[in-house]
């Protein structure tokens, strides 16, 4: 991020008033009667109707069009564990994207709690207030257990955007990119940099769509996820451990059809690009810095393929709009739980 853009971003958040959200009334409140209908005594009629039939809350309150964007700030974009308070601009940003792209109202909630069970307890009791829960920027492997526990306890949809939002758009892009190259998911060699929530969710969805685990190699900060490795491992990551002598990212790039950059920035070195397959698909996730400079993905004699989110404009709207448009109707009116289907 250059200094001009950084200054523009800071001014955008400060001016003309701090933040990106506000609360506005949806009903007229111009007369004493309007106020009496909005609050006491008129509000009692709505309360009684909901007490008699809880489904009436979707007709008389904001619940049916209200999503909570919730984080504990442990894995914010590519910035890491910057904490709940520092994550608030991101959560406000996601909330306004809900409104912009799906017409859904949203509140950001930054929960200062690192213990997964206590975090789950804090979120679960919020169920009466919201139509859905959107978990955001929670580190792996805790995020998997948090999502599972909340889905078991809550009767409303629970999503983790870093998993599901990323996986939806990446899976679509990879599938379409391989079609352009005349290859199938089953035969594609896939390498990932990163083994957190986003990377594992992307791989799970690609496998469900037909990718072969035998053709997938996962790397993280400690190198290749290989059989027998014990350092920085968990059951979710272990599912992708392979029998291999390779130990670092550079060793596993040879002939790769798909590279998914879902880790810290600038991990993929320019001199390694020649190792990839001639018609390869590089997905570099800009959160906020791309995993390799976009202009570097076209070495001489190669045919690069790159999705819109990998271009130089720093934006997440591609993934957000895709995720929201595919989920909005289900969240508010459809089945109470989401599935990979």
mmCIF file of C-alpha atoms in Angstrom:
data_model
loop_
_atom_site.group_PDB
_atom_site.id
_atom_site.type_symbol
_atom_site.label_atom_id
_atom_site.label_comp_id
_atom_site.label_asym_id
_atom_site.label_seq_id
_atom_site.Cartn_x
_atom_site.Cartn_y
_atom_site.Cartn_z
ATOM 1 C CA UNK A 1 0.000 0.000 0.000
ATOM 2 C CA UNK A 2 1.588 3.267 -1.086
ATOM 3 C CA UNK A 3 1.480 6.345 1.145
ATOM 4 C CA UNK A 4 -1.086 8.211 -0.957
ATOM 5 C CA UNK A 5 -3.521 5.315 -0.781
ATOM 6 C CA UNK A 6 -2.847 4.841 2.950
ATOM 7 C CA UNK A 7 -3.643 8.507 3.608
ATOM 8 C CA UNK A 8 -6.801 8.278 1.500
ATOM 9 C CA UNK A 9 -7.888 5.200 3.485
ATOM 10 C CA UNK A 10 -7.338 6.951 6.825
ATOM 11 C CA UNK A 11 -9.242 10.035 5.653
ATOM 12 C CA UNK A 12 -12.057 7.822 4.358
ATOM 13 C CA UNK A 13 -12.490 6.279 7.800
ATOM 14 C CA UNK A 14 -12.217 9.596 9.694
ATOM 15 C CA UNK A 15 -14.280 11.959 7.552
ATOM 16 C CA UNK A 16 -16.884 13.413 7.483
ATOM 17 C CA UNK A 17 -17.736 11.300 10.573
ATOM 18 C CA UNK A 18 -15.835 8.393 12.111
ATOM 19 C CA UNK A 19 -16.584 4.874 10.902
ATOM 20 C CA UNK A 20 -18.725 3.440 8.110
ATOM 21 C CA UNK A 21 -22.027 2.551 9.823
ATOM 22 C CA UNK A 22 -25.056 4.296 11.306
ATOM 23 C CA UNK A 23 -28.508 3.271 12.577
ATOM 24 C CA UNK A 24 -31.550 4.775 10.880
ATOM 25 C CA UNK A 25 -35.250 4.370 11.619
ATOM 26 C CA UNK A 26 -37.326 2.527 9.006
ATOM 27 C CA UNK A 27 -40.658 3.886 10.236
ATOM 28 C CA UNK A 28 -42.019 7.422 10.337
ATOM 29 C CA UNK A 29 -41.672 9.077 13.732
ATOM 30 C CA UNK A 30 -43.072 12.526 13.096
ATOM 31 C CA UNK A 31 -45.978 12.657 15.548
ATOM 32 C CA UNK A 32 -46.825 11.655 19.106
ATOM 33 C CA UNK A 33 -48.887 8.776 17.730
ATOM 34 C CA UNK A 34 -45.895 7.529 15.705
ATOM 35 C CA UNK A 35 -43.789 7.494 18.876
ATOM 36 C CA UNK A 36 -46.543 5.668 20.775
ATOM 37 C CA UNK A 37 -46.647 3.018 18.042
ATOM 38 C CA UNK A 38 -42.845 2.689 17.907
ATOM 39 C CA UNK A 39 -42.478 2.354 21.657
ATOM 40 C CA UNK A 40 -44.877 2.148 24.579
ATOM 41 C CA UNK A 41 -47.740 1.381 24.546
ATOM 42 C CA UNK A 42 -47.958 0.179 20.919
ATOM 43 C CA UNK A 43 -44.817 -1.940 21.054
ATOM 44 C CA UNK A 44 -46.555 -4.253 23.542
ATOM 45 C CA UNK A 45 -48.805 -5.585 20.780
ATOM 46 C CA UNK A 46 -45.784 -6.748 18.791
ATOM 47 C CA UNK A 47 -44.211 -8.291 21.911
ATOM 48 C CA UNK A 48 -47.357 -10.261 22.647
ATOM 49 C CA UNK A 49 -47.575 -11.494 19.063
ATOM 50 C CA UNK A 50 -43.986 -12.786 19.171
ATOM 51 C CA UNK A 51 -44.483 -14.390 22.576
ATOM 52 C CA UNK A 52 -47.453 -16.285 21.118
ATOM 53 C CA UNK A 53 -45.609 -17.246 17.928
ATOM 54 C CA UNK A 54 -41.812 -16.723 17.740
ATOM 55 C CA UNK A 55 -41.976 -16.778 13.937
ATOM 56 C CA UNK A 56 -43.724 -13.413 14.107
ATOM 57 C CA UNK A 57 -40.321 -11.864 14.955
ATOM 58 C CA UNK A 58 -39.453 -12.167 11.267
ATOM 59 C CA UNK A 59 -42.519 -10.063 10.383
ATOM 60 C CA UNK A 60 -42.312 -7.402 13.087
ATOM 61 C CA UNK A 61 -38.607 -6.911 13.843
ATOM 62 C CA UNK A 62 -35.319 -6.583 11.967
ATOM 63 C CA UNK A 63 -34.309 -10.139 12.822
ATOM 64 C CA UNK A 64 -35.125 -11.568 9.414
ATOM 65 C CA UNK A 65 -32.762 -9.157 7.690
ATOM 66 C CA UNK A 66 -30.057 -8.748 10.322
ATOM 67 C CA UNK A 67 -26.679 -10.485 10.337
ATOM 68 C CA UNK A 68 -24.028 -10.284 13.042
ATOM 69 C CA UNK A 69 -20.452 -9.980 11.771
ATOM 70 C CA UNK A 70 -18.402 -11.372 14.652
ATOM 71 C CA UNK A 71 -14.667 -11.780 15.278
ATOM 72 C CA UNK A 72 -12.119 -12.046 18.044
ATOM 73 C CA UNK A 73 -9.393 -10.453 15.935
ATOM 74 C CA UNK A 74 -7.045 -13.444 15.857
ATOM 75 C CA UNK A 75 -6.490 -13.651 12.074
ATOM 76 C CA UNK A 76 -7.393 -10.311 10.521
ATOM 77 C CA UNK A 77 -6.745 -10.221 6.766
ATOM 78 C CA UNK A 78 -2.997 -10.744 6.361
ATOM 79 C CA UNK A 79 -2.307 -8.633 9.444
ATOM 80 C CA UNK A 80 -2.531 -11.509 11.901
ATOM 81 C CA UNK A 81 -3.660 -11.409 15.514
ATOM 82 C CA UNK A 82 -4.083 -7.653 15.868
ATOM 83 C CA UNK A 83 -6.904 -7.966 18.410
ATOM 84 C CA UNK A 84 -10.623 -7.337 18.559
ATOM 85 C CA UNK A 85 -10.500 -3.528 18.637
ATOM 86 C CA UNK A 86 -8.076 -3.159 15.735
ATOM 87 C CA UNK A 87 -10.263 -5.491 13.666
ATOM 88 C CA UNK A 88 -13.291 -3.189 13.906
ATOM 89 C CA UNK A 89 -12.668 -1.321 10.603
ATOM 90 C CA UNK A 90 -12.692 -4.679 8.799
ATOM 91 C CA UNK A 91 -15.910 -5.809 10.462
ATOM 92 C CA UNK A 92 -17.598 -2.487 9.715
ATOM 93 C CA UNK A 93 -16.438 -2.903 6.128
ATOM 94 C CA UNK A 94 -18.010 -6.338 5.859
ATOM 95 C CA UNK A 95 -21.235 -4.980 7.351
ATOM 96 C CA UNK A 96 -21.514 -2.247 4.711
ATOM 97 C CA UNK A 97 -20.797 -4.811 1.976
ATOM 98 C CA UNK A 98 -23.766 -6.831 3.216
ATOM 99 C CA UNK A 99 -25.917 -3.748 2.768
ATOM 100 C CA UNK A 100 -24.425 -2.695 -0.564
ATOM 101 C CA UNK A 101 -24.453 -6.044 -2.354
ATOM 102 C CA UNK A 102 -27.288 -7.960 -0.694
ATOM 103 C CA UNK A 103 -29.527 -5.371 0.979
ATOM 104 C CA UNK A 104 -28.926 -7.067 4.333
ATOM 105 C CA UNK A 105 -28.599 -5.068 7.541
ATOM 106 C CA UNK A 106 -25.635 -5.974 9.687
ATOM 107 C CA UNK A 107 -23.973 -5.153 12.987
ATOM 108 C CA UNK A 108 -20.294 -5.711 13.690
ATOM 109 C CA UNK A 109 -19.409 -7.308 17.036
ATOM 110 C CA UNK A 110 -15.775 -7.499 18.153
ATOM 111 C CA UNK A 111 -15.528 -10.001 21.011
ATOM 112 C CA UNK A 112 -12.365 -9.702 23.109
ATOM 113 C CA UNK A 113 -12.127 -13.388 23.981
ATOM 114 C CA UNK A 114 -9.416 -15.852 22.965
ATOM 115 C CA UNK A 115 -10.809 -18.939 24.684
ATOM 116 C CA UNK A 116 -12.842 -20.803 22.009
ATOM 117 C CA UNK A 117 -15.486 -22.119 24.404
ATOM 118 C CA UNK A 118 -16.034 -18.747 26.040
ATOM 119 C CA UNK A 119 -16.271 -17.160 22.597
ATOM 120 C CA UNK A 120 -18.881 -19.744 21.595
ATOM 121 C CA UNK A 121 -20.847 -19.060 24.780
ATOM 122 C CA UNK A 122 -20.796 -15.310 24.093
ATOM 123 C CA UNK A 123 -22.047 -15.702 20.522
ATOM 124 C CA UNK A 124 -24.640 -18.426 21.089
ATOM 125 C CA UNK A 125 -26.742 -16.343 23.494
ATOM 126 C CA UNK A 126 -27.164 -13.671 20.792
ATOM 127 C CA UNK A 127 -29.429 -15.914 18.700
ATOM 128 C CA UNK A 128 -32.700 -14.040 19.414
ATOM 129 C CA UNK A 129 -31.258 -10.832 17.943
ATOM 130 C CA UNK A 130 -30.086 -12.046 14.533
ATOM 131 C CA UNK A 131 -31.159 -14.016 11.476
ATOM 132 C CA UNK A 132 -27.643 -15.341 10.858
ATOM 133 C CA UNK A 133 -24.104 -15.277 12.213
ATOM 134 C CA UNK A 134 -21.152 -14.426 9.995
ATOM 135 C CA UNK A 135 -17.886 -15.364 11.701
ATOM 136 C CA UNK A 136 -14.912 -13.427 10.421
ATOM 137 C CA UNK A 137 -11.124 -13.450 10.784
ATOM 138 C CA UNK A 138 -10.773 -16.143 13.470
ATOM 139 C CA UNK A 139 -7.579 -18.170 13.330
ATOM 140 C CA UNK A 140 -7.299 -21.873 12.640
ATOM 141 C CA UNK A 141 -7.679 -24.434 14.059
ATOM 142 C CA UNK A 142 -9.896 -22.759 16.676
ATOM 143 C CA UNK A 143 -12.222 -21.425 13.969
ATOM 144 C CA UNK A 144 -13.253 -24.935 12.937
ATOM 145 C CA UNK A 145 -14.292 -25.922 16.441
ATOM 146 C CA UNK A 146 -16.026 -22.566 17.016
ATOM 147 C CA UNK A 147 -18.072 -22.931 13.839
ATOM 148 C CA UNK A 148 -18.984 -26.550 14.598
ATOM 149 C CA UNK A 149 -20.053 -25.762 18.157
ATOM 150 C CA UNK A 150 -22.159 -22.777 17.131
ATOM 151 C CA UNK A 151 -23.915 -24.748 14.395
ATOM 152 C CA UNK A 152 -24.820 -27.408 16.926
ATOM 153 C CA UNK A 153 -26.140 -24.901 19.456
ATOM 154 C CA UNK A 154 -27.887 -22.351 17.232
ATOM 155 C CA UNK A 155 -30.998 -22.693 15.071
ATOM 156 C CA UNK A 156 -29.923 -19.962 12.650
ATOM 157 C CA UNK A 157 -27.290 -20.165 9.880
ATOM 158 C CA UNK A 158 -23.668 -19.857 11.002
ATOM 159 C CA UNK A 159 -21.010 -19.135 8.394
ATOM 160 C CA UNK A 160 -17.296 -18.467 8.589
ATOM 161 C CA UNK A 161 -16.542 -16.147 5.708
ATOM 162 C CA UNK A 162 -12.823 -16.909 5.657
ATOM 163 C CA UNK A 163 -13.769 -20.506 4.941
ATOM 164 C CA UNK A 164 -16.998 -20.407 2.948
ATOM 165 C CA UNK A 165 -16.685 -17.027 1.230
ATOM 166 C CA UNK A 166 -13.155 -17.718 0.055
ATOM 167 C CA UNK A 167 -13.922 -21.307 -0.931
ATOM 168 C CA UNK A 168 -16.950 -20.372 -3.057
ATOM 169 C CA UNK A 169 -15.107 -17.861 -5.215
ATOM 170 C CA UNK A 170 -11.823 -19.813 -5.388
ATOM 171 C CA UNK A 171 -13.565 -23.034 -6.384
ATOM 172 C CA UNK A 172 -15.468 -21.255 -9.147
ATOM 173 C CA UNK A 173 -12.328 -19.527 -10.398
ATOM 174 C CA UNK A 174 -10.209 -22.676 -10.350
ATOM 175 C CA UNK A 175 -12.874 -24.704 -12.123
ATOM 176 C CA UNK A 176 -13.316 -22.092 -14.843
ATOM 177 C CA UNK A 177 -9.579 -21.527 -15.175
ATOM 178 C CA UNK A 178 -8.931 -25.223 -15.676
ATOM 179 C CA UNK A 179 -11.704 -25.402 -18.258
ATOM 180 C CA UNK A 180 -9.902 -22.680 -20.203
ATOM 181 C CA UNK A 181 -6.713 -24.724 -20.007
ATOM 182 C CA UNK A 182 -8.464 -27.943 -21.072
ATOM 183 C CA UNK A 183 -7.901 -29.720 -17.765
ATOM 184 C CA UNK A 184 -10.164 -31.276 -15.161
ATOM 185 C CA UNK A 185 -10.039 -30.902 -11.393
ATOM 186 C CA UNK A 186 -9.278 -34.596 -11.061
ATOM 187 C CA UNK A 187 -6.001 -34.300 -12.978
ATOM 188 C CA UNK A 188 -4.901 -30.849 -11.790
ATOM 189 C CA UNK A 189 -1.842 -30.551 -9.554
ATOM 190 C CA UNK A 190 -2.652 -28.042 -6.797
ATOM 191 C CA UNK A 191 -0.220 -26.350 -4.401
ATOM 192 C CA UNK A 192 -1.209 -24.035 -1.566
ATOM 193 C CA UNK A 193 0.805 -21.592 0.462
ATOM 194 C CA UNK A 194 -1.051 -21.494 3.763
ATOM 195 C CA UNK A 195 -2.917 -24.079 5.820
ATOM 196 C CA UNK A 196 -5.371 -21.978 7.768
ATOM 197 C CA UNK A 197 -9.130 -21.590 7.603
ATOM 198 C CA UNK A 198 -9.269 -20.230 4.038
ATOM 199 C CA UNK A 199 -6.798 -22.688 2.528
ATOM 200 C CA UNK A 200 -8.324 -25.809 4.077
ATOM 201 C CA UNK A 201 -11.875 -24.732 3.229
ATOM 202 C CA UNK A 202 -10.857 -24.125 -0.392
ATOM 203 C CA UNK A 203 -9.240 -27.538 -0.616
ATOM 204 C CA UNK A 204 -12.201 -29.278 1.023
ATOM 205 C CA UNK A 205 -14.578 -27.758 -1.528
ATOM 206 C CA UNK A 206 -12.272 -28.522 -4.460
ATOM 207 C CA UNK A 207 -12.013 -32.151 -3.304
ATOM 208 C CA UNK A 208 -15.809 -32.321 -3.011
ATOM 209 C CA UNK A 209 -15.971 -31.067 -6.611
ATOM 210 C CA UNK A 210 -13.599 -33.737 -7.885
ATOM 211 C CA UNK A 211 -10.005 -32.734 -7.111
ATOM 212 C CA UNK A 212 -7.735 -35.599 -6.035
ATOM 213 C CA UNK A 213 -6.083 -35.426 -2.607
ATOM 214 C CA UNK A 214 -3.127 -37.239 -4.176
ATOM 215 C CA UNK A 215 -2.540 -34.187 -6.388
ATOM 216 C CA UNK A 216 -2.699 -31.608 -3.570
ATOM 217 C CA UNK A 217 0.301 -30.349 -1.623
ATOM 218 C CA UNK A 218 -0.130 -27.992 1.315
ATOM 219 C CA UNK A 219 2.610 -25.757 2.704
ATOM 220 C CA UNK A 220 2.657 -23.398 5.657
ATOM 221 C CA UNK A 221 5.137 -21.386 7.718
ATOM 222 C CA UNK A 222 6.927 -24.622 8.689
ATOM 223 C CA UNK A 223 7.161 -25.947 5.137
ATOM 224 C CA UNK A 224 5.434 -28.853 3.417
ATOM 225 C CA UNK A 225 2.642 -30.597 5.325
ATOM 226 C CA UNK A 226 4.018 -34.136 5.070
ATOM 227 C CA UNK A 227 3.252 -37.465 6.680
ATOM 228 C CA UNK A 228 4.956 -37.786 10.035
ATOM 229 C CA UNK A 229 5.336 -34.064 10.645
ATOM 230 C CA UNK A 230 4.513 -33.049 14.212
ATOM 231 C CA UNK A 231 5.404 -29.364 14.369
ATOM 232 C CA UNK A 232 2.468 -26.950 14.076
ATOM 233 C CA UNK A 233 0.030 -29.707 13.106
ATOM 234 C CA UNK A 234 -3.642 -30.233 13.911
ATOM 235 C CA UNK A 235 -6.256 -32.814 12.811
ATOM 236 C CA UNK A 236 -7.678 -30.517 10.130
ATOM 237 C CA UNK A 237 -4.317 -29.905 8.498
ATOM 238 C CA UNK A 238 -3.232 -33.532 8.913
ATOM 239 C CA UNK A 239 -5.919 -34.635 6.431
ATOM 240 C CA UNK A 240 -3.706 -33.211 3.670
ATOM 241 C CA UNK A 241 -0.370 -34.592 4.876
ATOM 242 C CA UNK A 242 1.405 -36.405 2.037
ATOM 243 C CA UNK A 243 4.137 -39.002 1.767
ATOM 244 C CA UNK A 244 6.900 -36.878 0.242
ATOM 245 C CA UNK A 245 10.544 -35.970 0.711
ATOM 246 C CA UNK A 246 9.845 -32.332 -0.197
ATOM 247 C CA UNK A 247 10.097 -29.938 2.723
ATOM 248 C CA UNK A 248 9.746 -26.375 1.350
ATOM 249 C CA UNK A 249 7.416 -24.594 -1.083
ATOM 250 C CA UNK A 250 10.004 -24.310 -3.844
ATOM 251 C CA UNK A 251 10.349 -28.107 -3.885
ATOM 252 C CA UNK A 252 6.672 -28.751 -4.697
ATOM 253 C CA UNK A 253 5.947 -26.144 -7.379
ATOM 254 C CA UNK A 254 7.312 -28.142 -10.316
ATOM 255 C CA UNK A 255 4.498 -28.736 -12.816
ATOM 256 C CA UNK A 256 1.766 -27.261 -10.612
ATOM 257 C CA UNK A 257 -1.375 -26.310 -12.524
ATOM 258 C CA UNK A 258 -2.865 -24.279 -9.669
ATOM 259 C CA UNK A 259 -1.136 -22.210 -7.007
ATOM 260 C CA UNK A 260 -3.300 -20.856 -4.180
ATOM 261 C CA UNK A 261 -1.628 -18.097 -2.183
ATOM 262 C CA UNK A 262 -3.509 -18.095 1.129
ATOM 263 C CA UNK A 263 -0.782 -17.207 3.594
ATOM 264 C CA UNK A 264 1.450 -14.280 4.459
ATOM 265 C CA UNK A 265 2.324 -11.920 1.561
ATOM 266 C CA UNK A 266 5.267 -12.242 -0.830
ATOM 267 C CA UNK A 267 5.819 -15.953 -0.203
ATOM 268 C CA UNK A 268 5.930 -16.932 -3.874
ATOM 269 C CA UNK A 269 9.279 -15.780 -5.283
ATOM 270 C CA UNK A 270 9.561 -14.524 -8.852
ATOM 271 C CA UNK A 271 12.360 -16.964 -9.616
ATOM 272 C CA UNK A 272 10.088 -19.906 -8.719
ATOM 273 C CA UNK A 273 7.415 -19.104 -11.289
ATOM 274 C CA UNK A 274 9.257 -20.979 -14.015
ATOM 275 C CA UNK A 275 8.659 -24.201 -12.084
ATOM 276 C CA UNK A 276 4.885 -24.024 -12.617
ATOM 277 C CA UNK A 277 3.077 -25.696 -15.506
ATOM 278 C CA UNK A 278 3.150 -23.683 -18.770
ATOM 279 C CA UNK A 279 -0.614 -23.014 -18.573
ATOM 280 C CA UNK A 280 -0.965 -22.430 -14.868
ATOM 281 C CA UNK A 281 -3.514 -20.707 -12.662
ATOM 282 C CA UNK A 282 -2.135 -18.434 -9.938
ATOM 283 C CA UNK A 283 -4.514 -17.255 -7.260
ATOM 284 C CA UNK A 284 -2.840 -14.651 -5.054
ATOM 285 C CA UNK A 285 -5.063 -13.514 -2.227
ATOM 286 C CA UNK A 286 -4.684 -9.732 -1.586
ATOM 287 C CA UNK A 287 -5.456 -9.339 2.119
ATOM 288 C CA UNK A 288 -4.144 -6.653 2.051
ATOM 289 C CA UNK A 289 -0.947 -7.519 0.098
ATOM 290 C CA UNK A 290 -0.859 -10.110 -2.716
ATOM 291 C CA UNK A 291 1.222 -13.255 -2.243
ATOM 292 C CA UNK A 292 3.338 -12.274 -5.221
ATOM 293 C CA UNK A 293 3.394 -9.123 -7.275
ATOM 294 C CA UNK A 294 0.747 -9.513 -10.042
ATOM 295 C CA UNK A 295 3.087 -8.350 -12.783
ATOM 296 C CA UNK A 296 5.493 -11.163 -11.889
ATOM 297 C CA UNK A 297 3.071 -13.920 -12.877
ATOM 298 C CA UNK A 298 3.890 -13.733 -16.588
ATOM 299 C CA UNK A 299 7.464 -14.941 -17.151
ATOM 300 C CA UNK A 300 8.549 -15.108 -20.747
ATOM 301 C CA UNK A 301 7.063 -17.990 -22.688
ATOM 302 C CA UNK A 302 4.324 -18.684 -20.174
ATOM 303 C CA UNK A 303 0.575 -18.221 -20.349
ATOM 304 C CA UNK A 304 -0.596 -16.809 -17.019
ATOM 305 C CA UNK A 305 -4.134 -16.965 -15.755
ATOM 306 C CA UNK A 306 -5.224 -14.721 -12.941
ATOM 307 C CA UNK A 307 -8.578 -13.829 -11.358
ATOM 308 C CA UNK A 308 -9.803 -10.232 -10.920
ATOM 309 C CA UNK A 309 -8.993 -10.207 -7.190
ATOM 310 C CA UNK A 310 -5.306 -10.622 -8.020
ATOM 311 C CA UNK A 311 -5.070 -7.356 -9.923
ATOM 312 C CA UNK A 312 -3.400 -4.296 -8.496
ATOM 313 C CA UNK A 313 -6.535 -2.639 -7.098
ATOM 314 C CA UNK A 314 -6.717 -3.544 -3.398
ATOM 315 C CA UNK A 315 -10.260 -4.878 -3.043
ATOM 316 C CA UNK A 316 -12.221 -7.723 -1.498
ATOM 317 C CA UNK A 317 -15.514 -6.909 -3.223
ATOM 318 C CA UNK A 318 -15.170 -9.807 -5.689
ATOM 319 C CA UNK A 319 -15.337 -12.467 -3.001
ATOM 320 C CA UNK A 320 -17.746 -10.549 -0.807
ATOM 321 C CA UNK A 321 -20.318 -9.970 -3.542
ATOM 322 C CA UNK A 322 -20.159 -13.600 -4.679
ATOM 323 C CA UNK A 323 -20.491 -14.934 -1.157
ATOM 324 C CA UNK A 324 -23.314 -12.590 -0.213
ATOM 325 C CA UNK A 325 -25.352 -13.099 -3.363
ATOM 326 C CA UNK A 326 -25.139 -16.882 -2.999
ATOM 327 C CA UNK A 327 -26.080 -16.838 0.675
ATOM 328 C CA UNK A 328 -28.491 -13.976 1.313
ATOM 329 C CA UNK A 329 -31.758 -15.729 0.509
ATOM 330 C CA UNK A 330 -30.831 -18.867 2.453
ATOM 331 C CA UNK A 331 -29.819 -16.891 5.509
ATOM 332 C CA UNK A 332 -33.023 -14.979 5.859
ATOM 333 C CA UNK A 333 -35.733 -17.276 4.549
ATOM 334 C CA UNK A 334 -34.267 -20.644 3.744
ATOM 335 C CA UNK A 335 -33.051 -23.710 5.613
ATOM 336 C CA UNK A 336 -31.655 -23.028 9.078
ATOM 337 C CA UNK A 337 -28.259 -24.549 8.346
ATOM 338 C CA UNK A 338 -25.820 -24.341 5.472
ATOM 339 C CA UNK A 339 -24.146 -27.268 3.742
ATOM 340 C CA UNK A 340 -21.338 -27.674 1.229
ATOM 341 C CA UNK A 341 -23.999 -28.342 -1.418
#
